[in-house]
PDB file of C-alpha atoms and ligand atoms in Angstrom:
ATOM      1  CA  MET C   1      60.615 -10.759 -53.963  1.00 95.00           C
ATOM      2  CA  GLU C   2      58.578  -8.057 -52.316  1.00 97.00           C
ATOM      3  CA  ILE C   3      60.108  -6.272 -49.331  1.00 98.00           C
ATOM      4  CA  GLN C   4      57.707  -4.835 -46.839  1.00 98.00           C
ATOM      5  CA  PHE C   5      58.769  -2.481 -44.057  1.00 98.00           C
ATOM      6  CA  ARG C   6      56.006  -2.313 -41.495  1.00 98.00           C
ATOM      7  CA  ASN C   7      56.254   0.617 -39.173  1.00 98.00           C
ATOM      8  CA  ILE C   8      59.987   0.209 -38.618  1.00 98.00           C
ATOM      9  CA  GLY C   9      61.627   2.032 -35.750  1.00 98.00           C
ATOM     10  CA  LYS C  10      65.236   1.818 -34.637  1.00 98.00           C
ATOM     11  CA  VAL C  11      66.660   3.381 -31.495  1.00 98.00           C
ATOM     12  CA  TRP C  12      70.313   2.718 -30.668  1.00 97.00           C
ATOM     13  CA  PRO C  13      71.332   1.829 -27.111  1.00 96.00           C
ATOM     14  CA  ASP C  14      72.746   5.364 -26.700  1.00 97.00           C
ATOM     15  CA  GLY C  15      69.281   6.787 -27.354  1.00 96.00           C
ATOM     16  CA  THR C  16      69.888   7.941 -30.962  1.00 96.00           C
ATOM     17  CA  THR C  17      66.873   7.339 -33.154  1.00 97.00           C
ATOM     18  CA  ALA C  18      67.883   6.030 -36.581  1.00 98.00           C
ATOM     19  CA  LEU C  19      64.442   5.176 -38.011  1.00 98.00           C
ATOM     20  CA  ARG C  20      60.913   6.346 -37.234  1.00 98.00           C
ATOM     21  CA  GLU C  21      57.709   4.741 -38.459  1.00 97.00           C
ATOM     22  CA  VAL C  22      59.066   3.641 -41.820  1.00 98.00           C
ATOM     23  CA  ASP C  23      56.258   2.027 -43.817  1.00 98.00           C
ATOM     24  CA  LEU C  24      57.119   0.939 -47.330  1.00 98.00           C
ATOM     25  CA  THR C  25      56.415  -1.870 -49.743  1.00 98.00           C
ATOM     26  CA  VAL C  26      59.002  -2.410 -52.447  1.00 98.00           C
ATOM     27  CA  PRO C  27      57.700  -4.755 -55.158  1.00 98.00           C
ATOM     28  CA  ALA C  28      59.798  -7.344 -56.970  1.00 97.00           C
ATOM     29  CA  GLY C  29      61.731  -5.938 -59.909  1.00 98.00           C
ATOM     30  CA  GLN C  30      61.815  -2.369 -58.627  1.00 98.00           C
ATOM     31  CA  PHE C  31      64.981  -0.274 -58.544  1.00 98.00           C
ATOM     32  CA  CYS C  32      64.222   1.736 -55.440  1.00 98.00           C
ATOM     33  CA  VAL C  33      66.651   4.444 -54.350  1.00 98.00           C
ATOM     34  CA  LEU C  34      66.902   5.465 -50.698  1.00 98.00           C
ATOM     35  CA  LEU C  35      67.980   9.085 -50.898  1.00 98.00           C
ATOM     36  CA  GLY C  36      69.268  11.084 -47.975  1.00 97.00           C
ATOM     37  CA  HIS C  37      72.194  12.833 -46.333  1.00 96.00           C
ATOM     38  CA  SER C  38      74.692  11.014 -44.199  1.00 95.00           C
ATOM     39  CA  GLY C  39      73.000   9.913 -40.982  1.00 96.00           C
ATOM     40  CA  ALA C  40      69.482   9.864 -42.482  1.00 98.00           C
ATOM     41  CA  GLY C  41      69.060   6.171 -41.678  1.00 98.00           C
ATOM     42  CA  LYS C  42      69.575   4.618 -45.134  1.00 98.00           C
ATOM     43  CA  SER C  43      72.186   2.108 -44.092  1.00 98.00           C
ATOM     44  CA  THR C  44      70.258   1.044 -40.996  1.00 98.00           C
ATOM     45  CA  LEU C  45      67.120   0.451 -43.057  1.00 98.00           C
ATOM     46  CA  LEU C  46      69.021  -1.655 -45.613  1.00 98.00           C
ATOM     47  CA  ARG C  47      70.644  -3.691 -42.850  1.00 97.00           C
ATOM     48  CA  CYS C  48      67.267  -4.521 -41.308  1.00 97.00           C
ATOM     49  CA  VAL C  49      66.425  -6.465 -44.481  1.00 97.00           C
ATOM     50  CA  ASN C  50      69.163  -9.062 -44.105  1.00 94.00           C
ATOM     51  CA  GLY C  51      69.253  -9.070 -40.338  1.00 93.00           C
ATOM     52  CA  LEU C  52      72.519  -7.172 -39.817  1.00 94.00           C
ATOM     53  CA  GLU C  53      70.407  -4.897 -37.640  1.00 96.00           C
ATOM     54  CA  VAL C  54      67.235  -5.713 -35.769  1.00 96.00           C
ATOM     55  CA  PRO C  55      64.509  -3.080 -35.717  1.00 97.00           C
ATOM     56  CA  THR C  56      63.477  -1.869 -32.265  1.00 98.00           C
ATOM     57  CA  SER C  57      59.861  -1.868 -33.392  1.00 97.00           C
ATOM     58  CA  GLY C  58      57.952  -3.003 -36.444  1.00 98.00           C
ATOM     59  CA  GLN C  59      58.687  -5.862 -38.790  1.00 97.00           C
ATOM     60  CA  VAL C  60      60.344  -6.486 -42.141  1.00 97.00           C
ATOM     61  CA  ARG C  61      58.623  -9.033 -44.374  1.00 97.00           C
ATOM     62  CA  ILE C  62      59.964 -10.601 -47.525  1.00 96.00           C
ATOM     63  CA  ASP C  63      57.259 -12.015 -49.750  1.00 95.00           C
ATOM     64  CA  GLY C  64      55.046 -11.923 -46.682  1.00 95.00           C
ATOM     65  CA  GLN C  65      57.452 -13.889 -44.507  1.00 94.00           C
ATOM     66  CA  PRO C  66      58.678 -12.082 -41.383  1.00 95.00           C
ATOM     67  CA  VAL C  67      62.445 -11.621 -41.244  1.00 95.00           C
ATOM     68  CA  GLY C  68      63.534 -13.334 -38.027  1.00 92.00           C
ATOM     69  CA  LYS C  69      65.742 -16.045 -36.639  1.00 90.00           C
ATOM     70  CA  THR C  70      63.780 -18.791 -38.386  1.00 92.00           C
ATOM     71  CA  SER C  71      63.738 -17.235 -41.853  1.00 92.00           C
ATOM     72  CA  LEU C  72      67.146 -15.540 -41.994  1.00 91.00           C
ATOM     73  CA  PRO C  73      69.424 -18.467 -42.922  1.00 89.00           C
ATOM     74  CA  ALA C  74      67.390 -19.230 -46.043  1.00 90.00           C
ATOM     75  CA  LEU C  75      66.858 -15.562 -46.914  1.00 90.00           C
ATOM     76  CA  ARG C  76      70.572 -14.799 -46.733  1.00 87.00           C
ATOM     77  CA  ARG C  77      71.170 -17.181 -49.628  1.00 88.00           C
ATOM     78  CA  ARG C  78      69.030 -14.995 -51.858  1.00 92.00           C
ATOM     79  CA  ILE C  79      69.940 -11.536 -50.569  1.00 95.00           C
ATOM     80  CA  ALA C  80      73.190  -9.925 -51.712  1.00 94.00           C
ATOM     81  CA  MET C  81      74.844  -6.794 -50.429  1.00 94.00           C
ATOM     82  CA  VAL C  82      77.071  -4.291 -52.217  1.00 94.00           C
ATOM     83  CA  HIS C  83      79.160  -1.930 -50.093  1.00 92.00           C
ATOM     84  CA  GLN C  84      80.547   1.576 -50.482  1.00 91.00           C
ATOM     85  CA  HIS C  85      84.112   0.440 -49.823  1.00 89.00           C
ATOM     86  CA  PHE C  86      83.582  -2.694 -51.925  1.00 87.00           C
ATOM     87  CA  GLY C  87      84.063  -5.126 -49.015  1.00 88.00           C
ATOM     88  CA  LEU C  88      86.656  -7.220 -50.838  1.00 90.00           C
ATOM     89  CA  VAL C  89      89.492  -9.212 -49.299  1.00 88.00           C
ATOM     90  CA  PRO C  90      92.353  -6.972 -50.507  1.00 90.00           C
ATOM     91  CA  ARG C  91      95.097  -9.589 -50.729  1.00 90.00           C
ATOM     92  CA  ALA C  92      92.952 -12.296 -52.269  1.00 89.00           C
ATOM     93  CA  SER C  93      92.692 -12.663 -56.037  1.00 88.00           C
ATOM     94  CA  GLY C  94      89.760 -11.248 -57.952  1.00 89.00           C
ATOM     95  CA  ALA C  95      88.630 -14.812 -58.599  1.00 86.00           C
ATOM     96  CA  ALA C  96      88.690 -15.741 -54.910  1.00 86.00           C
ATOM     97  CA  ASN C  97      86.712 -12.620 -54.085  1.00 88.00           C
ATOM     98  CA  VAL C  98      84.011 -13.353 -56.636  1.00 89.00           C
ATOM     99  CA  MET C  99      83.878 -17.020 -55.655  1.00 84.00           C
ATOM    100  CA  ALA C 100      83.309 -15.919 -52.065  1.00 81.00           C
ATOM    101  CA  GLY C 101      79.898 -14.736 -53.210  1.00 80.00           C
ATOM    102  CA  ALA C 102      78.834 -18.350 -53.580  1.00 78.00           C
ATOM    103  CA  VAL C 103      80.170 -19.456 -50.222  1.00 74.00           C
ATOM    104  CA  SER C 104      76.797 -19.543 -48.503  1.00 70.00           C
ATOM    105  CA  VAL C 105      75.416 -21.920 -51.128  1.00 71.00           C
ATOM    106  CA  LEU C 106      78.470 -24.207 -51.447  1.00 75.00           C
ATOM    107  CA  PRO C 107      79.382 -27.058 -49.073  1.00 75.00           C
ATOM    108  CA  LEU C 108      81.894 -26.049 -46.414  1.00 74.00           C
ATOM    109  CA  TRP C 109      84.563 -28.488 -47.606  1.00 79.00           C
ATOM    110  CA  ARG C 110      84.695 -26.772 -50.986  1.00 75.00           C
ATOM    111  CA  VAL C 111      85.190 -23.416 -49.348  1.00 69.00           C
ATOM    112  CA  LEU C 112      87.919 -24.743 -47.066  1.00 72.00           C
ATOM    113  CA  THR C 113      89.798 -26.576 -49.803  1.00 77.00           C
ATOM    114  CA  GLY C 114      89.143 -23.994 -52.509  1.00 73.00           C
ATOM    115  CA  VAL C 115      88.029 -26.789 -54.852  1.00 78.00           C
ATOM    116  CA  TYR C 116      85.091 -25.298 -56.687  1.00 79.00           C
ATOM    117  CA  PRO C 117      82.828 -27.069 -59.186  1.00 81.00           C
ATOM    118  CA  ALA C 118      83.451 -26.323 -62.869  1.00 86.00           C
ATOM    119  CA  ALA C 119      79.994 -24.774 -63.122  1.00 85.00           C
ATOM    120  CA  THR C 120      80.913 -22.265 -60.404  1.00 83.00           C
ATOM    121  CA  LYS C 121      84.113 -21.328 -62.221  1.00 83.00           C
ATOM    122  CA  ARG C 122      82.220 -20.874 -65.477  1.00 87.00           C
ATOM    123  CA  LYS C 123      79.753 -18.665 -63.693  1.00 87.00           C
ATOM    124  CA  VAL C 124      82.561 -16.486 -62.349  1.00 87.00           C
ATOM    125  CA  CYS C 125      83.845 -16.004 -65.917  1.00 87.00           C
ATOM    126  CA  ASP C 126      80.376 -15.205 -67.259  1.00 89.00           C
ATOM    127  CA  LEU C 127      79.655 -12.711 -64.512  1.00 89.00           C
ATOM    128  CA  LEU C 128      83.001 -11.085 -64.986  1.00 88.00           C
ATOM    129  CA  LYS C 129      82.255 -10.426 -68.627  1.00 88.00           C
ATOM    130  CA  ALA C 130      78.833  -9.117 -67.681  1.00 88.00           C
ATOM    131  CA  VAL C 131      80.376  -6.472 -65.407  1.00 91.00           C
ATOM    132  CA  GLY C 132      83.088  -5.553 -67.906  1.00 89.00           C
ATOM    133  CA  LEU C 133      86.133  -7.311 -66.439  1.00 90.00           C
ATOM    134  CA  ASP C 134      88.284 -10.047 -67.944  1.00 86.00           C
ATOM    135  CA  GLU C 135      90.404 -12.952 -66.746  1.00 85.00           C
ATOM    136  CA  ALA C 136      93.466 -10.810 -66.169  1.00 88.00           C
ATOM    137  CA  HIS C 137      91.494  -9.011 -63.460  1.00 88.00           C
ATOM    138  CA  LEU C 138      90.668 -12.357 -61.862  1.00 86.00           C
ATOM    139  CA  ARG C 139      94.310 -13.277 -61.333  1.00 89.00           C
ATOM    140  CA  ARG C 140      95.382  -9.991 -59.818  1.00 92.00           C
ATOM    141  CA  ARG C 141      94.901  -9.249 -56.152  1.00 93.00           C
ATOM    142  CA  ALA C 142      91.855  -7.125 -55.441  1.00 93.00           C
ATOM    143  CA  GLU C 143      94.026  -4.351 -53.958  1.00 94.00           C
ATOM    144  CA  GLN C 144      95.861  -3.997 -57.284  1.00 94.00           C
ATOM    145  CA  LEU C 145      92.685  -3.028 -59.129  1.00 93.00           C
ATOM    146  CA  SER C 146      91.271   0.473 -59.539  1.00 92.00           C
ATOM    147  CA  GLY C 147      88.245   1.570 -57.509  1.00 91.00           C
ATOM    148  CA  GLY C 148      85.914   1.073 -60.447  1.00 91.00           C
ATOM    149  CA  GLN C 149      87.293  -2.399 -61.105  1.00 92.00           C
ATOM    150  CA  GLN C 150      86.981  -3.283 -57.420  1.00 93.00           C
ATOM    151  CA  GLN C 151      83.339  -2.278 -57.353  1.00 91.00           C
ATOM    152  CA  ARG C 152      82.721  -4.349 -60.496  1.00 92.00           C
ATOM    153  CA  LEU C 153      84.223  -7.280 -58.624  1.00 92.00           C
ATOM    154  CA  GLY C 154      81.922  -6.427 -55.722  1.00 93.00           C
ATOM    155  CA  LEU C 155      78.961  -6.601 -58.094  1.00 94.00           C
ATOM    156  CA  ALA C 156      80.099  -9.893 -59.619  1.00 93.00           C
ATOM    157  CA  ARG C 157      80.444 -11.345 -56.127  1.00 92.00           C
ATOM    158  CA  ALA C 158      76.940 -10.162 -55.236  1.00 93.00           C
ATOM    159  CA  PHE C 159      75.500 -11.582 -58.459  1.00 93.00           C
ATOM    160  CA  MET C 160      77.018 -15.037 -57.799  1.00 90.00           C
ATOM    161  CA  LEU C 161      74.060 -15.791 -55.554  1.00 88.00           C
ATOM    162  CA  ASP C 162      71.486 -15.089 -58.293  1.00 92.00           C
ATOM    163  CA  PRO C 163      70.051 -12.722 -55.716  1.00 95.00           C
ATOM    164  CA  VAL C 164      66.353 -11.925 -55.664  1.00 96.00           C
ATOM    165  CA  VAL C 165      67.074  -8.982 -53.389  1.00 97.00           C
ATOM    166  CA  ILE C 166      70.117  -6.701 -53.733  1.00 97.00           C
ATOM    167  CA  LEU C 167      70.980  -4.245 -50.977  1.00 97.00           C
ATOM    168  CA  ALA C 168      73.415  -1.646 -52.273  1.00 97.00           C
ATOM    169  CA  ASP C 169      74.715   0.679 -49.557  1.00 97.00           C
ATOM    170  CA  GLU C 170      76.122   3.816 -51.223  1.00 96.00           C
ATOM    171  CA  PRO C 171      77.667   1.638 -53.948  1.00 94.00           C
ATOM    172  CA  VAL C 172      79.024   4.588 -55.928  1.00 94.00           C
ATOM    173  CA  ALA C 173      80.092   6.941 -53.128  1.00 93.00           C
ATOM    174  CA  SER C 174      83.780   6.060 -53.620  1.00 89.00           C
ATOM    175  CA  LEU C 175      83.709   6.282 -57.433  1.00 90.00           C
ATOM    176  CA  ASP C 176      83.961   9.169 -59.857  1.00 89.00           C
ATOM    177  CA  PRO C 177      80.653  10.120 -61.524  1.00 90.00           C
ATOM    178  CA  ALA C 178      81.200   8.263 -64.822  1.00 90.00           C
ATOM    179  CA  LEU C 179      82.131   5.006 -63.102  1.00 90.00           C
ATOM    180  CA  GLY C 180      79.301   5.508 -60.651  1.00 92.00           C
ATOM    181  CA  ARG C 181      76.820   5.660 -63.501  1.00 94.00           C
ATOM    182  CA  GLU C 182      78.149   2.434 -64.975  1.00 92.00           C
ATOM    183  CA  VAL C 183      77.782   0.668 -61.636  1.00 93.00           C
ATOM    184  CA  LEU C 184      74.210   1.949 -61.226  1.00 96.00           C
ATOM    185  CA  GLU C 185      73.421   0.798 -64.763  1.00 96.00           C
ATOM    186  CA  LEU C 186      74.592  -2.720 -63.865  1.00 94.00           C
ATOM    187  CA  LEU C 187      72.500  -2.720 -60.693  1.00 96.00           C
ATOM    188  CA  LYS C 188      69.452  -1.473 -62.519  1.00 97.00           C
ATOM    189  CA  ALA C 189      69.819  -4.242 -65.088  1.00 96.00           C
ATOM    190  CA  GLN C 190      69.431  -6.769 -62.269  1.00 96.00           C
ATOM    191  CA  ALA C 191      65.982  -5.331 -61.554  1.00 97.00           C
ATOM    192  CA  ARG C 192      64.936  -4.926 -65.173  1.00 97.00           C
ATOM    193  CA  GLU C 193      66.350  -8.128 -66.639  1.00 95.00           C
ATOM    194  CA  ARG C 194      66.196 -10.543 -63.710  1.00 95.00           C
ATOM    195  CA  GLY C 195      63.358  -9.097 -61.679  1.00 97.00           C
ATOM    196  CA  ALA C 196      65.546  -8.627 -58.599  1.00 98.00           C
ATOM    197  CA  THR C 197      64.314  -6.143 -56.021  1.00 98.00           C
ATOM    198  CA  VAL C 198      67.099  -3.585 -55.701  1.00 98.00           C
ATOM    199  CA  LEU C 199      67.283  -1.222 -52.745  1.00 98.00           C
ATOM    200  CA  CYS C 200      70.102   1.235 -53.319  1.00 98.00           C
ATOM    201  CA  SER C 201      71.102   4.090 -51.053  1.00 98.00           C
ATOM    202  CA  LEU C 202      72.519   7.263 -52.576  1.00 97.00           C
ATOM    203  CA  HIS C 203      73.127  10.804 -51.393  1.00 96.00           C
ATOM    204  CA  GLN C 204      73.244  12.384 -54.878  1.00 94.00           C
ATOM    205  CA  LEU C 205      69.919  13.735 -56.108  1.00 94.00           C
ATOM    206  CA  ASP C 206      71.001  13.805 -59.772  1.00 94.00           C
ATOM    207  CA  LEU C 207      71.954  10.113 -59.765  1.00 95.00           C
ATOM    208  CA  ALA C 208      68.732   9.174 -57.984  1.00 96.00           C
ATOM    209  CA  ARG C 209      66.714  11.081 -60.578  1.00 95.00           C
ATOM    210  CA  ALA C 210      68.567   9.503 -63.470  1.00 96.00           C
ATOM    211  CA  PHE C 211      68.293   5.879 -62.371  1.00 97.00           C
ATOM    212  CA  ALA C 212      65.521   5.258 -59.855  1.00 98.00           C
ATOM    213  CA  ASP C 213      62.165   3.687 -60.652  1.00 98.00           C
ATOM    214  CA  ARG C 214      61.158   5.112 -57.315  1.00 98.00           C
ATOM    215  CA  ILE C 215      62.792   7.451 -54.832  1.00 98.00           C
ATOM    216  CA  VAL C 216      62.275   7.186 -51.101  1.00 98.00           C
ATOM    217  CA  ALA C 217      63.859  10.176 -49.379  1.00 97.00           C
ATOM    218  CA  LEU C 218      64.812   9.812 -45.745  1.00 98.00           C
ATOM    219  CA  HIS C 219      65.503  12.655 -43.354  1.00 97.00           C
ATOM    220  CA  ARG C 220      66.406  11.962 -39.736  1.00 97.00           C
ATOM    221  CA  GLY C 221      64.991   8.477 -39.979  1.00 98.00           C
ATOM    222  CA  ARG C 222      61.672   9.506 -41.481  1.00 98.00           C
ATOM    223  CA  VAL C 223      60.322   9.080 -45.007  1.00 98.00           C
ATOM    224  CA  ILE C 224      59.815  12.616 -46.335  1.00 96.00           C
ATOM    225  CA  PHE C 225      59.168  11.718 -49.980  1.00 96.00           C
ATOM    226  CA  ASP C 226      58.099   8.554 -51.737  1.00 97.00           C
ATOM    227  CA  GLY C 227      57.360   8.525 -55.435  1.00 97.00           C
ATOM    228  CA  PRO C 228      58.696   8.438 -58.992  1.00 96.00           C
ATOM    229  CA  PRO C 229      61.653  10.716 -59.848  1.00 95.00           C
ATOM    230  CA  GLU C 230      59.398  13.014 -61.935  1.00 92.00           C
ATOM    231  CA  ALA C 231      57.317  13.801 -58.869  1.00 92.00           C
ATOM    232  CA  LEU C 232      60.409  14.871 -56.976  1.00 86.00           C
ATOM    233  CA  ASN C 233      61.313  17.261 -59.820  1.00 69.00           C
ATOM    234  CA  ALA C 234      57.900  18.860 -59.703  1.00 54.00           C
ATOM    235  CA  ARG C 235      58.212  19.732 -56.038  1.00 52.00           C
ATOM    236  CA  ASP C 236      61.510  21.560 -56.254  1.00 53.00           C
TER     237      ASP C 236
HETATM  238  P1  LIG B 301      72.994   6.772 -43.453  1.00 62.79           P
HETATM  239  O1  LIG B 301      73.207   5.416 -44.006  1.00 62.79           O
HETATM  240  O2  LIG B 301      71.828   7.480 -44.052  1.00 62.79           O
HETATM  241  O3  LIG B 301      74.240   7.607 -43.444  1.00 62.79           O
HETATM  242  P2  LIG B 301      72.843   5.424 -40.879  1.00 62.79           P
HETATM  243  O4  LIG B 301      71.746   4.449 -41.008  1.00 62.79           O
HETATM  244  O5  LIG B 301      74.243   4.952 -40.991  1.00 62.79           O
HETATM  245  O6  LIG B 301      72.576   6.622 -41.903  1.00 62.79           O
HETATM  246  O7  LIG B 301      72.717   6.169 -39.482  1.00 62.79           O
HETATM  247  C1  LIG B 301      71.475   6.625 -38.947  1.00 62.79           C
HETATM  248  C2  LIG B 301      71.713   7.195 -37.555  1.00 62.79           C
HETATM  249  O8  LIG B 301      72.089   6.138 -36.679  1.00 62.79           O
HETATM  250  C3  LIG B 301      72.813   8.207 -37.474  1.00 62.79           C
HETATM  251  O9  LIG B 301      72.432   9.157 -36.510  1.00 62.79           O
HETATM  252  C4  LIG B 301      74.004   7.411 -37.008  1.00 62.79           C
HETATM  253  O10 LIG B 301      74.908   8.222 -36.317  1.00 62.79           O
HETATM  254  C5  LIG B 301      73.340   6.415 -36.086  1.00 62.79           C
HETATM  255  N1  LIG B 301      74.060   5.129 -35.977  1.00 62.79           N
HETATM  256  C6  LIG B 301      74.404   4.292 -36.969  1.00 62.79           C
HETATM  257  N2  LIG B 301      74.967   3.152 -36.511  1.00 62.79           N
HETATM  258  C7  LIG B 301      74.982   3.296 -35.155  1.00 62.79           C
HETATM  259  C8  LIG B 301      75.439   2.473 -34.083  1.00 62.79           C
HETATM  260  N3  LIG B 301      75.962   1.254 -34.317  1.00 62.79           N
HETATM  261  N4  LIG B 301      75.306   2.943 -32.831  1.00 62.79           N
HETATM  262  C9  LIG B 301      74.753   4.147 -32.587  1.00 62.79           C
HETATM  263  N5  LIG B 301      74.295   4.979 -33.549  1.00 62.79           N
HETATM  264  C10 LIG B 301      74.415   4.562 -34.808  1.00 62.79           C
HETATM  265  P1  LIG B 302      61.103 -16.418 -35.585  1.00 62.79           P
HETATM  266  O1  LIG B 302      61.449 -16.249 -37.027  1.00 62.79           O
HETATM  267  O2  LIG B 302      62.077 -17.297 -34.843  1.00 62.79           O
HETATM  268  O3  LIG B 302      59.672 -16.718 -35.294  1.00 62.79           O
HETATM  269  P2  LIG B 302      60.735 -13.639 -34.668  1.00 62.79           P
HETATM  270  O4  LIG B 302      60.340 -12.919 -35.910  1.00 62.79           O
HETATM  271  O5  LIG B 302      59.725 -13.789 -33.580  1.00 62.79           O
HETATM  272  O6  LIG B 302      61.446 -15.044 -34.962  1.00 62.79           O
HETATM  273  O7  LIG B 302      61.998 -12.926 -34.059  1.00 62.79           O
HETATM  274  C1  LIG B 302      62.872 -13.678 -33.291  1.00 62.79           C
HETATM  275  C2  LIG B 302      64.157 -12.922 -33.193  1.00 62.79           C
HETATM  276  O8  LIG B 302      64.613 -12.630 -34.506  1.00 62.79           O
HETATM  277  C3  LIG B 302      64.019 -11.608 -32.484  1.00 62.79           C
HETATM  278  O9  LIG B 302      64.341 -11.731 -31.112  1.00 62.79           O
HETATM  279  C4  LIG B 302      65.056 -10.761 -33.162  1.00 62.79           C
HETATM  280  O10 LIG B 302      66.271 -10.796 -32.429  1.00 62.79           O
HETATM  281  C5  LIG B 302      65.282 -11.430 -34.481  1.00 62.79           C
HETATM  282  N1  LIG B 302      64.793 -10.550 -35.542  1.00 62.79           N
HETATM  283  C6  LIG B 302      63.550 -10.077 -35.782  1.00 62.79           C
HETATM  284  N2  LIG B 302      63.517  -9.252 -36.841  1.00 62.79           N
HETATM  285  C7  LIG B 302      64.790  -9.222 -37.292  1.00 62.79           C
HETATM  286  C8  LIG B 302      65.433  -8.532 -38.358  1.00 62.79           C
HETATM  287  N3  LIG B 302      64.812  -7.709 -39.211  1.00 62.79           N
HETATM  288  N4  LIG B 302      66.738  -8.768 -38.509  1.00 62.79           N
HETATM  289  C9  LIG B 302      67.411  -9.578 -37.683  1.00 62.79           C
HETATM  290  N5  LIG B 302      66.886 -10.231 -36.666  1.00 62.79           N
HETATM  291  C10 LIG B 302      65.582 -10.051 -36.468  1.00 62.79           C
END
């Protein structure tokens, strides 16, 4: 799905401006990196897509539909988020954490009783293989896994929804560079192989250059560069 940011502004109640006049259209299937230092506004912009934040001005549209109270419940079933600190339930098993990714599309009674359909369980196993984990990882508690394994679980949970939009907020900031690259590779595959629109914030220029289809650099809430990685090289 196409994500359109139309003249987005965000001012916090304390007067801090997080975003200024952000105008962007991110087409379906693009791996778009939001690049910027801490505080640049990356996280706020990502969170405006799934309604975790509401812009002070402007509008976000997904496939032309304005993000708002009416559209959000349906959109949230197709939009997944990946977090810097993985966002797992530490004491729950890997399996329970991945299964939680399907919660918004399963009936409440299944979630409450933990009785999941066989197809859902199969999907968990398939996704686990896809991200390089196995069933032993599923049985262990999330907190017993390494950082890299936890972020793989985070990805598997996000992919449970068959997301058409993936919002990845500094997904590799807590990982060493080699693991970070593997995680970015998995995210990029979602764009390339499934046509998901992936918006991924990063603060490392080298990683952005290596993986992005497009780099949008933010500085103090403003877009200061928007183009392919090669164009960013040429300017330095
Ligand atoms: P990034 O993700 O690039 O680090 P953020 O979007 O988190 O940037 O933050 C953008 C700006 O908004 C920063 O100045 C930050 O301090 C401020 N900010 C973020 N969240 C809040 C909040 N809930 N209340 C007030 N200011 C905030
Ligand atoms: P509707 O979809 O009901 O017609 P609007 O787009 O007019 O809604 O916005 C209604 C409310 O939805 C606004 O008051 C605002 O609180 C909320 N809203 C608008 N944009 C967003 C957004 N990007 N994220 C979360 N909530 C939003």
